PDB file of C-alpha atoms in Angstrom:
ATOM      1  CA  MET A   1      92.102  -1.654 -58.381  1.00 60.00           C
ATOM      2  CA  LEU A   2      90.161  -3.406 -55.662  1.00 78.00           C
ATOM      3  CA  PHE A   3      88.329  -6.543 -56.720  1.00 85.00           C
ATOM      4  CA  ASN A   4      85.209  -7.864 -55.061  1.00 88.00           C
ATOM      5  CA  GLU A   5      83.858 -11.401 -55.314  1.00 92.00           C
ATOM      6  CA  GLU A   6      81.276 -10.489 -57.919  1.00 93.00           C
ATOM      7  CA  MET A   7      83.866  -8.874 -60.217  1.00 93.00           C
ATOM      8  CA  ILE A   8      86.082 -11.948 -59.991  1.00 93.00           C
ATOM      9  CA  ARG A   9      83.140 -14.296 -60.603  1.00 93.00           C
ATOM     10  CA  LYS A  10      82.261 -12.383 -63.772  1.00 94.00           C
ATOM     11  CA  MET A  11      85.851 -12.738 -65.017  1.00 94.00           C
ATOM     12  CA  LEU A  12      85.706 -16.523 -64.739  1.00 94.00           C
ATOM     13  CA  PRO A  13      84.531 -18.649 -67.674  1.00 93.00           C
ATOM     14  CA  ARG A  14      81.668 -21.091 -67.045  1.00 92.00           C
ATOM     15  CA  ALA A  15      84.091 -24.043 -66.985  1.00 93.00           C
ATOM     16  CA  TYR A  16      85.106 -22.978 -63.444  1.00 95.00           C
ATOM     17  CA  LEU A  17      83.186 -23.495 -60.219  1.00 95.00           C
ATOM     18  CA  ARG A  18      82.749 -19.734 -60.394  1.00 95.00           C
ATOM     19  CA  LYS A  19      81.272 -19.000 -56.970  1.00 95.00           C
ATOM     20  CA  HIS A  20      83.822 -21.163 -55.147  1.00 96.00           C
ATOM     21  CA  VAL A  21      86.847 -19.959 -57.123  1.00 96.00           C
ATOM     22  CA  ALA A  22      85.793 -16.305 -56.866  1.00 96.00           C
ATOM     23  CA  HIS A  23      85.460 -16.653 -53.092  1.00 96.00           C
ATOM     24  CA  GLN A  24      88.863 -18.356 -52.777  1.00 96.00           C
ATOM     25  CA  MET A  25      90.505 -15.635 -54.866  1.00 97.00           C
ATOM     26  CA  TYR A  26      88.769 -12.826 -52.999  1.00 96.00           C
ATOM     27  CA  VAL A  27      89.888 -14.181 -49.617  1.00 96.00           C
ATOM     28  CA  SER A  28      93.455 -14.426 -50.962  1.00 96.00           C
ATOM     29  CA  LEU A  29      93.367 -10.877 -52.340  1.00 96.00           C
ATOM     30  CA  THR A  30      92.237  -9.398 -49.025  1.00 94.00           C
ATOM     31  CA  TYR A  31      95.586 -10.373 -47.493  1.00 94.00           C
ATOM     32  CA  PHE A  32      97.898 -10.552 -50.514  1.00 96.00           C
ATOM     33  CA  THR A  33      97.024  -7.102 -51.816  1.00 95.00           C
ATOM     34  CA  ASN A  34      99.781  -6.975 -54.461  1.00 96.00           C
ATOM     35  CA  LEU A  35      98.190  -9.795 -56.463  1.00 96.00           C
ATOM     36  CA  VAL A  36      95.795  -9.191 -59.343  1.00 96.00           C
ATOM     37  CA  PRO A  37      93.365 -11.670 -60.935  1.00 96.00           C
ATOM     38  CA  GLU A  38      93.588 -11.983 -64.702  1.00 95.00           C
ATOM     39  CA  MET A  39      92.627 -14.328 -67.490  1.00 95.00           C
ATOM     40  CA  ALA A  40      95.551 -15.314 -69.685  1.00 95.00           C
ATOM     41  CA  GLU A  41      96.735 -18.160 -71.872  1.00 96.00           C
ATOM     42  CA  TYR A  42      98.680 -20.866 -70.067  1.00 96.00           C
ATOM     43  CA  VAL A  43     100.830 -23.220 -72.133  1.00 95.00           C
ATOM     44  CA  TYR A  44     101.256 -26.665 -70.608  1.00 93.00           C
ATOM     45  CA  LYS A  45     104.508 -28.605 -70.939  1.00 92.00           C
ATOM     46  CA  ASP A  46     103.010 -30.728 -73.726  1.00 94.00           C
ATOM     47  CA  GLY A  47     102.367 -27.564 -75.767  1.00 94.00           C
ATOM     48  CA  THR A  48      98.608 -27.362 -75.316  1.00 95.00           C
ATOM     49  CA  ALA A  49      97.253 -23.972 -74.321  1.00 95.00           C
ATOM     50  CA  LYS A  50      94.207 -22.979 -72.266  1.00 95.00           C
ATOM     51  CA  SER A  51      92.771 -19.728 -71.084  1.00 95.00           C
ATOM     52  CA  LEU A  52      93.143 -19.860 -67.287  1.00 96.00           C
ATOM     53  CA  MET A  53      92.543 -17.501 -64.414  1.00 96.00           C
ATOM     54  CA  SER A  54      95.663 -16.470 -62.528  1.00 96.00           C
ATOM     55  CA  LEU A  55      96.763 -14.388 -59.593  1.00 97.00           C
ATOM     56  CA  THR A  56      99.822 -12.413 -60.637  1.00 96.00           C
ATOM     57  CA  GLY A  57     101.941  -9.980 -58.652  1.00 96.00           C
ATOM     58  CA  THR A  58     104.053 -10.183 -55.521  1.00 97.00           C
ATOM     59  CA  ILE A  59     103.796 -11.788 -52.119  1.00 97.00           C
ATOM     60  CA  PRO A  60     105.637 -10.431 -49.060  1.00 96.00           C
ATOM     61  CA  VAL A  61     108.380 -12.732 -47.814  1.00 95.00           C
ATOM     62  CA  VAL A  62     110.424 -12.170 -44.665  1.00 95.00           C
ATOM     63  CA  PHE A  63     114.045 -13.227 -45.052  1.00 93.00           C
ATOM     64  CA  SER A  64     116.735 -12.385 -42.480  1.00 91.00           C
ATOM     65  CA  GLY A  65     114.415  -9.908 -40.795  1.00 93.00           C
ATOM     66  CA  LYS A  66     113.644  -7.938 -43.965  1.00 93.00           C
ATOM     67  CA  THR A  67     110.500  -8.091 -46.108  1.00 94.00           C
ATOM     68  CA  TYR A  68     110.933  -8.726 -49.830  1.00 93.00           C
ATOM     69  CA  ASN A  69     108.227  -8.807 -52.477  1.00 95.00           C
ATOM     70  CA  ILE A  70     108.600 -12.009 -54.502  1.00 96.00           C
ATOM     71  CA  PRO A  71     106.954 -11.918 -57.942  1.00 97.00           C
ATOM     72  CA  ILE A  72     104.738 -14.934 -58.595  1.00 97.00           C
ATOM     73  CA  CYS A  73     102.005 -16.236 -60.862  1.00 97.00           C
ATOM     74  CA  VAL A  74      99.476 -18.771 -59.600  1.00 98.00           C
ATOM     75  CA  TRP A  75      97.438 -20.415 -62.360  1.00 98.00           C
ATOM     76  CA  ILE A  76      94.013 -21.713 -61.322  1.00 97.00           C
ATOM     77  CA  GLN A  77      93.083 -24.731 -63.428  1.00 95.00           C
ATOM     78  CA  GLN A  78      89.478 -25.143 -64.586  1.00 95.00           C
ATOM     79  CA  ASN A  79      88.934 -28.187 -62.377  1.00 95.00           C
ATOM     80  CA  TYR A  80      90.081 -26.351 -59.213  1.00 96.00           C
ATOM     81  CA  PRO A  81      89.734 -27.306 -56.347  1.00 95.00           C
ATOM     82  CA  ASN A  82      90.015 -30.909 -57.566  1.00 95.00           C
ATOM     83  CA  SER A  83      93.535 -30.164 -58.792  1.00 95.00           C
ATOM     84  CA  PRO A  84      96.078 -27.761 -57.340  1.00 97.00           C
ATOM     85  CA  PRO A  85      97.049 -24.472 -58.907  1.00 98.00           C
ATOM     86  CA  ILE A  86     100.203 -24.311 -61.024  1.00 97.00           C
ATOM     87  CA  CYS A  87     102.632 -21.881 -59.418  1.00 98.00           C
ATOM     88  CA  TYR A  88     105.704 -20.029 -60.669  1.00 97.00           C
ATOM     89  CA  VAL A  89     108.100 -17.430 -59.361  1.00 97.00           C
ATOM     90  CA  LYS A  90     108.452 -14.765 -62.052  1.00 95.00           C
ATOM     91  CA  PRO A  91     111.857 -13.098 -61.856  1.00 93.00           C
ATOM     92  CA  THR A  92     112.292  -9.568 -63.131  1.00 91.00           C
ATOM     93  CA  ARG A  93     115.204  -8.755 -65.462  1.00 91.00           C
ATOM     94  CA  GLU A  94     117.367  -8.045 -62.415  1.00 91.00           C
ATOM     95  CA  MET A  95     116.604 -11.437 -60.828  1.00 92.00           C
ATOM     96  CA  THR A  96     117.604 -15.046 -61.380  1.00 93.00           C
ATOM     97  CA  VAL A  97     115.679 -18.168 -60.354  1.00 95.00           C
ATOM     98  CA  VAL A  98     117.455 -20.126 -57.626  1.00 93.00           C
ATOM     99  CA  LYS A  99     116.845 -23.756 -58.548  1.00 93.00           C
ATOM    100  CA  GLY A 100     116.357 -25.797 -55.418  1.00 90.00           C
ATOM    101  CA  LYS A 101     114.341 -28.343 -53.538  1.00 90.00           C
ATOM    102  CA  TYR A 102     111.037 -26.574 -54.246  1.00 93.00           C
ATOM    103  CA  ILE A 103     111.880 -24.478 -57.315  1.00 95.00           C
ATOM    104  CA  ALA A 104     112.547 -25.806 -60.830  1.00 95.00           C
ATOM    105  CA  SER A 105     114.949 -24.006 -63.181  1.00 93.00           C
ATOM    106  CA  ASP A 106     111.981 -22.510 -65.075  1.00 94.00           C
ATOM    107  CA  GLY A 107     110.612 -21.047 -61.815  1.00 95.00           C
ATOM    108  CA  GLU A 108     107.884 -23.650 -61.260  1.00 96.00           C
ATOM    109  CA  VAL A 109     107.056 -24.058 -57.575  1.00 97.00           C
ATOM    110  CA  THR A 110     106.934 -27.688 -56.411  1.00 95.00           C
ATOM    111  CA  ILE A 111     106.278 -27.393 -52.673  1.00 96.00           C
ATOM    112  CA  PRO A 112     104.799 -30.341 -50.749  1.00 96.00           C
ATOM    113  CA  TYR A 113     101.500 -28.461 -50.250  1.00 97.00           C
ATOM    114  CA  LEU A 114     100.920 -28.679 -54.020  1.00 96.00           C
ATOM    115  CA  LYS A 115     102.077 -32.287 -54.323  1.00 95.00           C
ATOM    116  CA  ASP A 116      99.848 -33.373 -51.436  1.00 95.00           C
ATOM    117  CA  TRP A 117      96.844 -31.268 -52.547  1.00 96.00           C
ATOM    118  CA  LYS A 118      93.505 -32.533 -51.232  1.00 94.00           C
ATOM    119  CA  LYS A 119      90.166 -31.051 -52.234  1.00 89.00           C
ATOM    120  CA  GLY A 120      88.396 -29.694 -49.172  1.00 88.00           C
ATOM    121  CA  GLU A 121      91.575 -29.562 -47.083  1.00 94.00           C
ATOM    122  CA  CYS A 122      93.721 -27.278 -49.203  1.00 96.00           C
ATOM    123  CA  ASP A 123      92.892 -23.805 -50.458  1.00 96.00           C
ATOM    124  CA  LEU A 124      94.388 -20.889 -52.352  1.00 97.00           C
ATOM    125  CA  PHE A 125      94.951 -18.598 -49.343  1.00 97.00           C
ATOM    126  CA  SER A 126      96.778 -21.316 -47.383  1.00 97.00           C
ATOM    127  CA  LEU A 127      98.878 -22.115 -50.451  1.00 98.00           C
ATOM    128  CA  LEU A 128     100.038 -18.482 -50.656  1.00 98.00           C
ATOM    129  CA  GLN A 129     100.830 -18.450 -46.935  1.00 97.00           C
ATOM    130  CA  VAL A 130     102.902 -21.646 -47.253  1.00 97.00           C
ATOM    131  CA  MET A 131     104.763 -20.195 -50.252  1.00 97.00           C
ATOM    132  CA  ALA A 132     105.588 -17.021 -48.307  1.00 96.00           C
ATOM    133  CA  ILE A 133     106.910 -19.023 -45.352  1.00 96.00           C
ATOM    134  CA  LEU A 134     108.993 -21.438 -47.453  1.00 95.00           C
ATOM    135  CA  PHE A 135     110.386 -18.621 -49.617  1.00 95.00           C
ATOM    136  CA  GLY A 136     111.474 -16.909 -46.371  1.00 94.00           C
ATOM    137  CA  GLU A 137     113.464 -19.996 -45.438  1.00 94.00           C
ATOM    138  CA  VAL A 138     114.985 -20.566 -48.890  1.00 92.00           C
ATOM    139  CA  PRO A 139     114.579 -17.566 -51.229  1.00 92.00           C
ATOM    140  CA  PRO A 140     113.577 -18.672 -54.756  1.00 94.00           C
ATOM    141  CA  LEU A 141     115.167 -15.658 -56.470  1.00 93.00           C
ATOM    142  CA  MET A 142     118.385 -13.685 -56.231  1.00 89.00           C
ATOM    143  CA  ARG A 143     119.618 -10.501 -57.781  1.00 86.00           C
ATOM    144  CA  SER A 144     121.546 -11.062 -60.993  1.00 80.00           C
ATOM    145  CA  ASN A 145     125.024  -9.629 -61.428  1.00 66.00           C
ATOM    146  CA  PRO A 146     124.684  -6.130 -62.811  1.00 54.00           C
ATOM    147  CA  GLU A 147     125.462  -5.658 -66.480  1.00 51.00           C
ATOM    148  CA  PRO A 148     128.712  -3.750 -67.168  1.00 47.00           C
ATOM    149  CA  GLU A 149     126.929  -0.530 -68.113  1.00 45.00           C
ATOM    150  CA  GLN A 150     125.004  -0.653 -64.828  1.00 43.00           C
ATOM    151  CA  ALA A 151     128.030  -1.392 -62.670  1.00 38.00           C
ATOM    152  CA  SER A 152     128.924   2.306 -62.349  1.00 36.00           C
ATOM    153  CA  CYS A 153     125.581   3.171 -60.725  1.00 38.00           C
ATOM    154  CA  SER A 154     125.542   3.530 -56.964  1.00 39.00           C
ATOM    155  CA  LEU A 155     122.669   1.664 -55.358  1.00 46.00           C
ATOM    156  CA  GLN A 156     121.172   2.690 -52.052  1.00 48.00           C
ATOM    157  CA  PHE A 157     118.382   0.749 -50.323  1.00 50.00           C
ATOM    158  CA  HIS A 158     116.045   2.491 -47.940  1.00 51.00           C
ATOM    159  CA  LYS A 159     112.929   1.547 -46.081  1.00 53.00           C
ATOM    160  CA  GLU A 160     109.723   3.471 -46.778  1.00 61.00           C
ATOM    161  CA  ALA A 161     107.308   4.397 -43.981  1.00 59.00           C
ATOM    162  CA  ASP A 162     104.922   1.635 -45.125  1.00 62.00           C
ATOM    163  CA  GLY A 163     107.650  -1.022 -44.663  1.00 58.00           C
ATOM    164  CA  ARG A 164     108.618  -1.472 -48.327  1.00 60.00           C
ATOM    165  CA  TYR A 165     112.289  -1.532 -49.268  1.00 56.00           C
ATOM    166  CA  CYS A 166     113.152   0.656 -52.210  1.00 56.00           C
ATOM    167  CA  ILE A 167     116.257   1.289 -54.231  1.00 56.00           C
ATOM    168  CA  SER A 168     117.430   4.720 -55.301  1.00 53.00           C
ATOM    169  CA  LEU A 169     119.750   5.172 -58.234  1.00 55.00           C
ATOM    170  CA  LEU A 170     122.295   7.949 -58.169  1.00 53.00           C
ATOM    171  CA  ARG A 171     122.928  10.040 -61.278  1.00 55.00           C
ATOM    172  CA  GLY A 172     126.377  10.305 -62.802  1.00 57.00           C
ATOM    173  CA  ASP A 173     127.007  13.413 -60.671  1.00 58.00           C
ATOM    174  CA  GLY A 174     126.309  11.427 -57.463  1.00 56.00           C
ATOM    175  CA  GLN A 175     123.001  13.198 -56.746  1.00 57.00           C
ATOM    176  CA  PRO A 176     119.778  11.200 -56.307  1.00 56.00           C
ATOM    177  CA  PHE A 177     117.052  11.226 -58.928  1.00 52.00           C
ATOM    178  CA  GLN A 178     113.800  12.946 -58.023  1.00 55.00           C
ATOM    179  CA  HIS A 179     111.414  10.809 -55.914  1.00 52.00           C
ATOM    180  CA  GLU A 180     109.044  10.028 -58.830  1.00 51.00           C
ATOM    181  CA  ASN A 181     111.890   8.223 -60.623  1.00 48.00           C
ATOM    182  CA  GLU A 182     112.629   5.865 -57.755  1.00 47.00           C
ATOM    183  CA  THR A 183     111.750   2.220 -58.148  1.00 48.00           C
ATOM    184  CA  SER A 184     109.957   0.097 -55.548  1.00 46.00           C
ATOM    185  CA  CYS A 185     111.334  -3.378 -54.974  1.00 48.00           C
TER     186      CYS A 185
END
């Protein structure tokens, strides 16, 4: 579904600077097309919960000449842009978080752009660009070891015409599944 600024603004509670946040999100969604705005409950580390707007989905990251879609969730706090978003990488079941300089073990993103956030100088679109660049230098996720029952499957990666990398699973008889059963990565 394509979102316009007005749709996003209507999703936002009155506690937000609705016009500003909707514009920032819309600009981000025009480039990062695999993200979706949604209201959801965010639980802070102290246990308190708030209904916050988020951008959830994947961002394209180039690593070793190949493009990978890294799943993320960017939580927009109600006092945005005075405070930075709260960002996480969201591994799928087949992925593991790679704890590192900018990634906590729970997947929280702690890049300098967030730590040095300045209202008026920093914005959501630039944040996503910085994340994509840094994740290309040091990937925040890796594929987990396959479970024993999956180890017998043959995996074949191929590149689609639109540039996406996909994985095809072979059946027990070595033949590929039909196209509609293939999974995009």
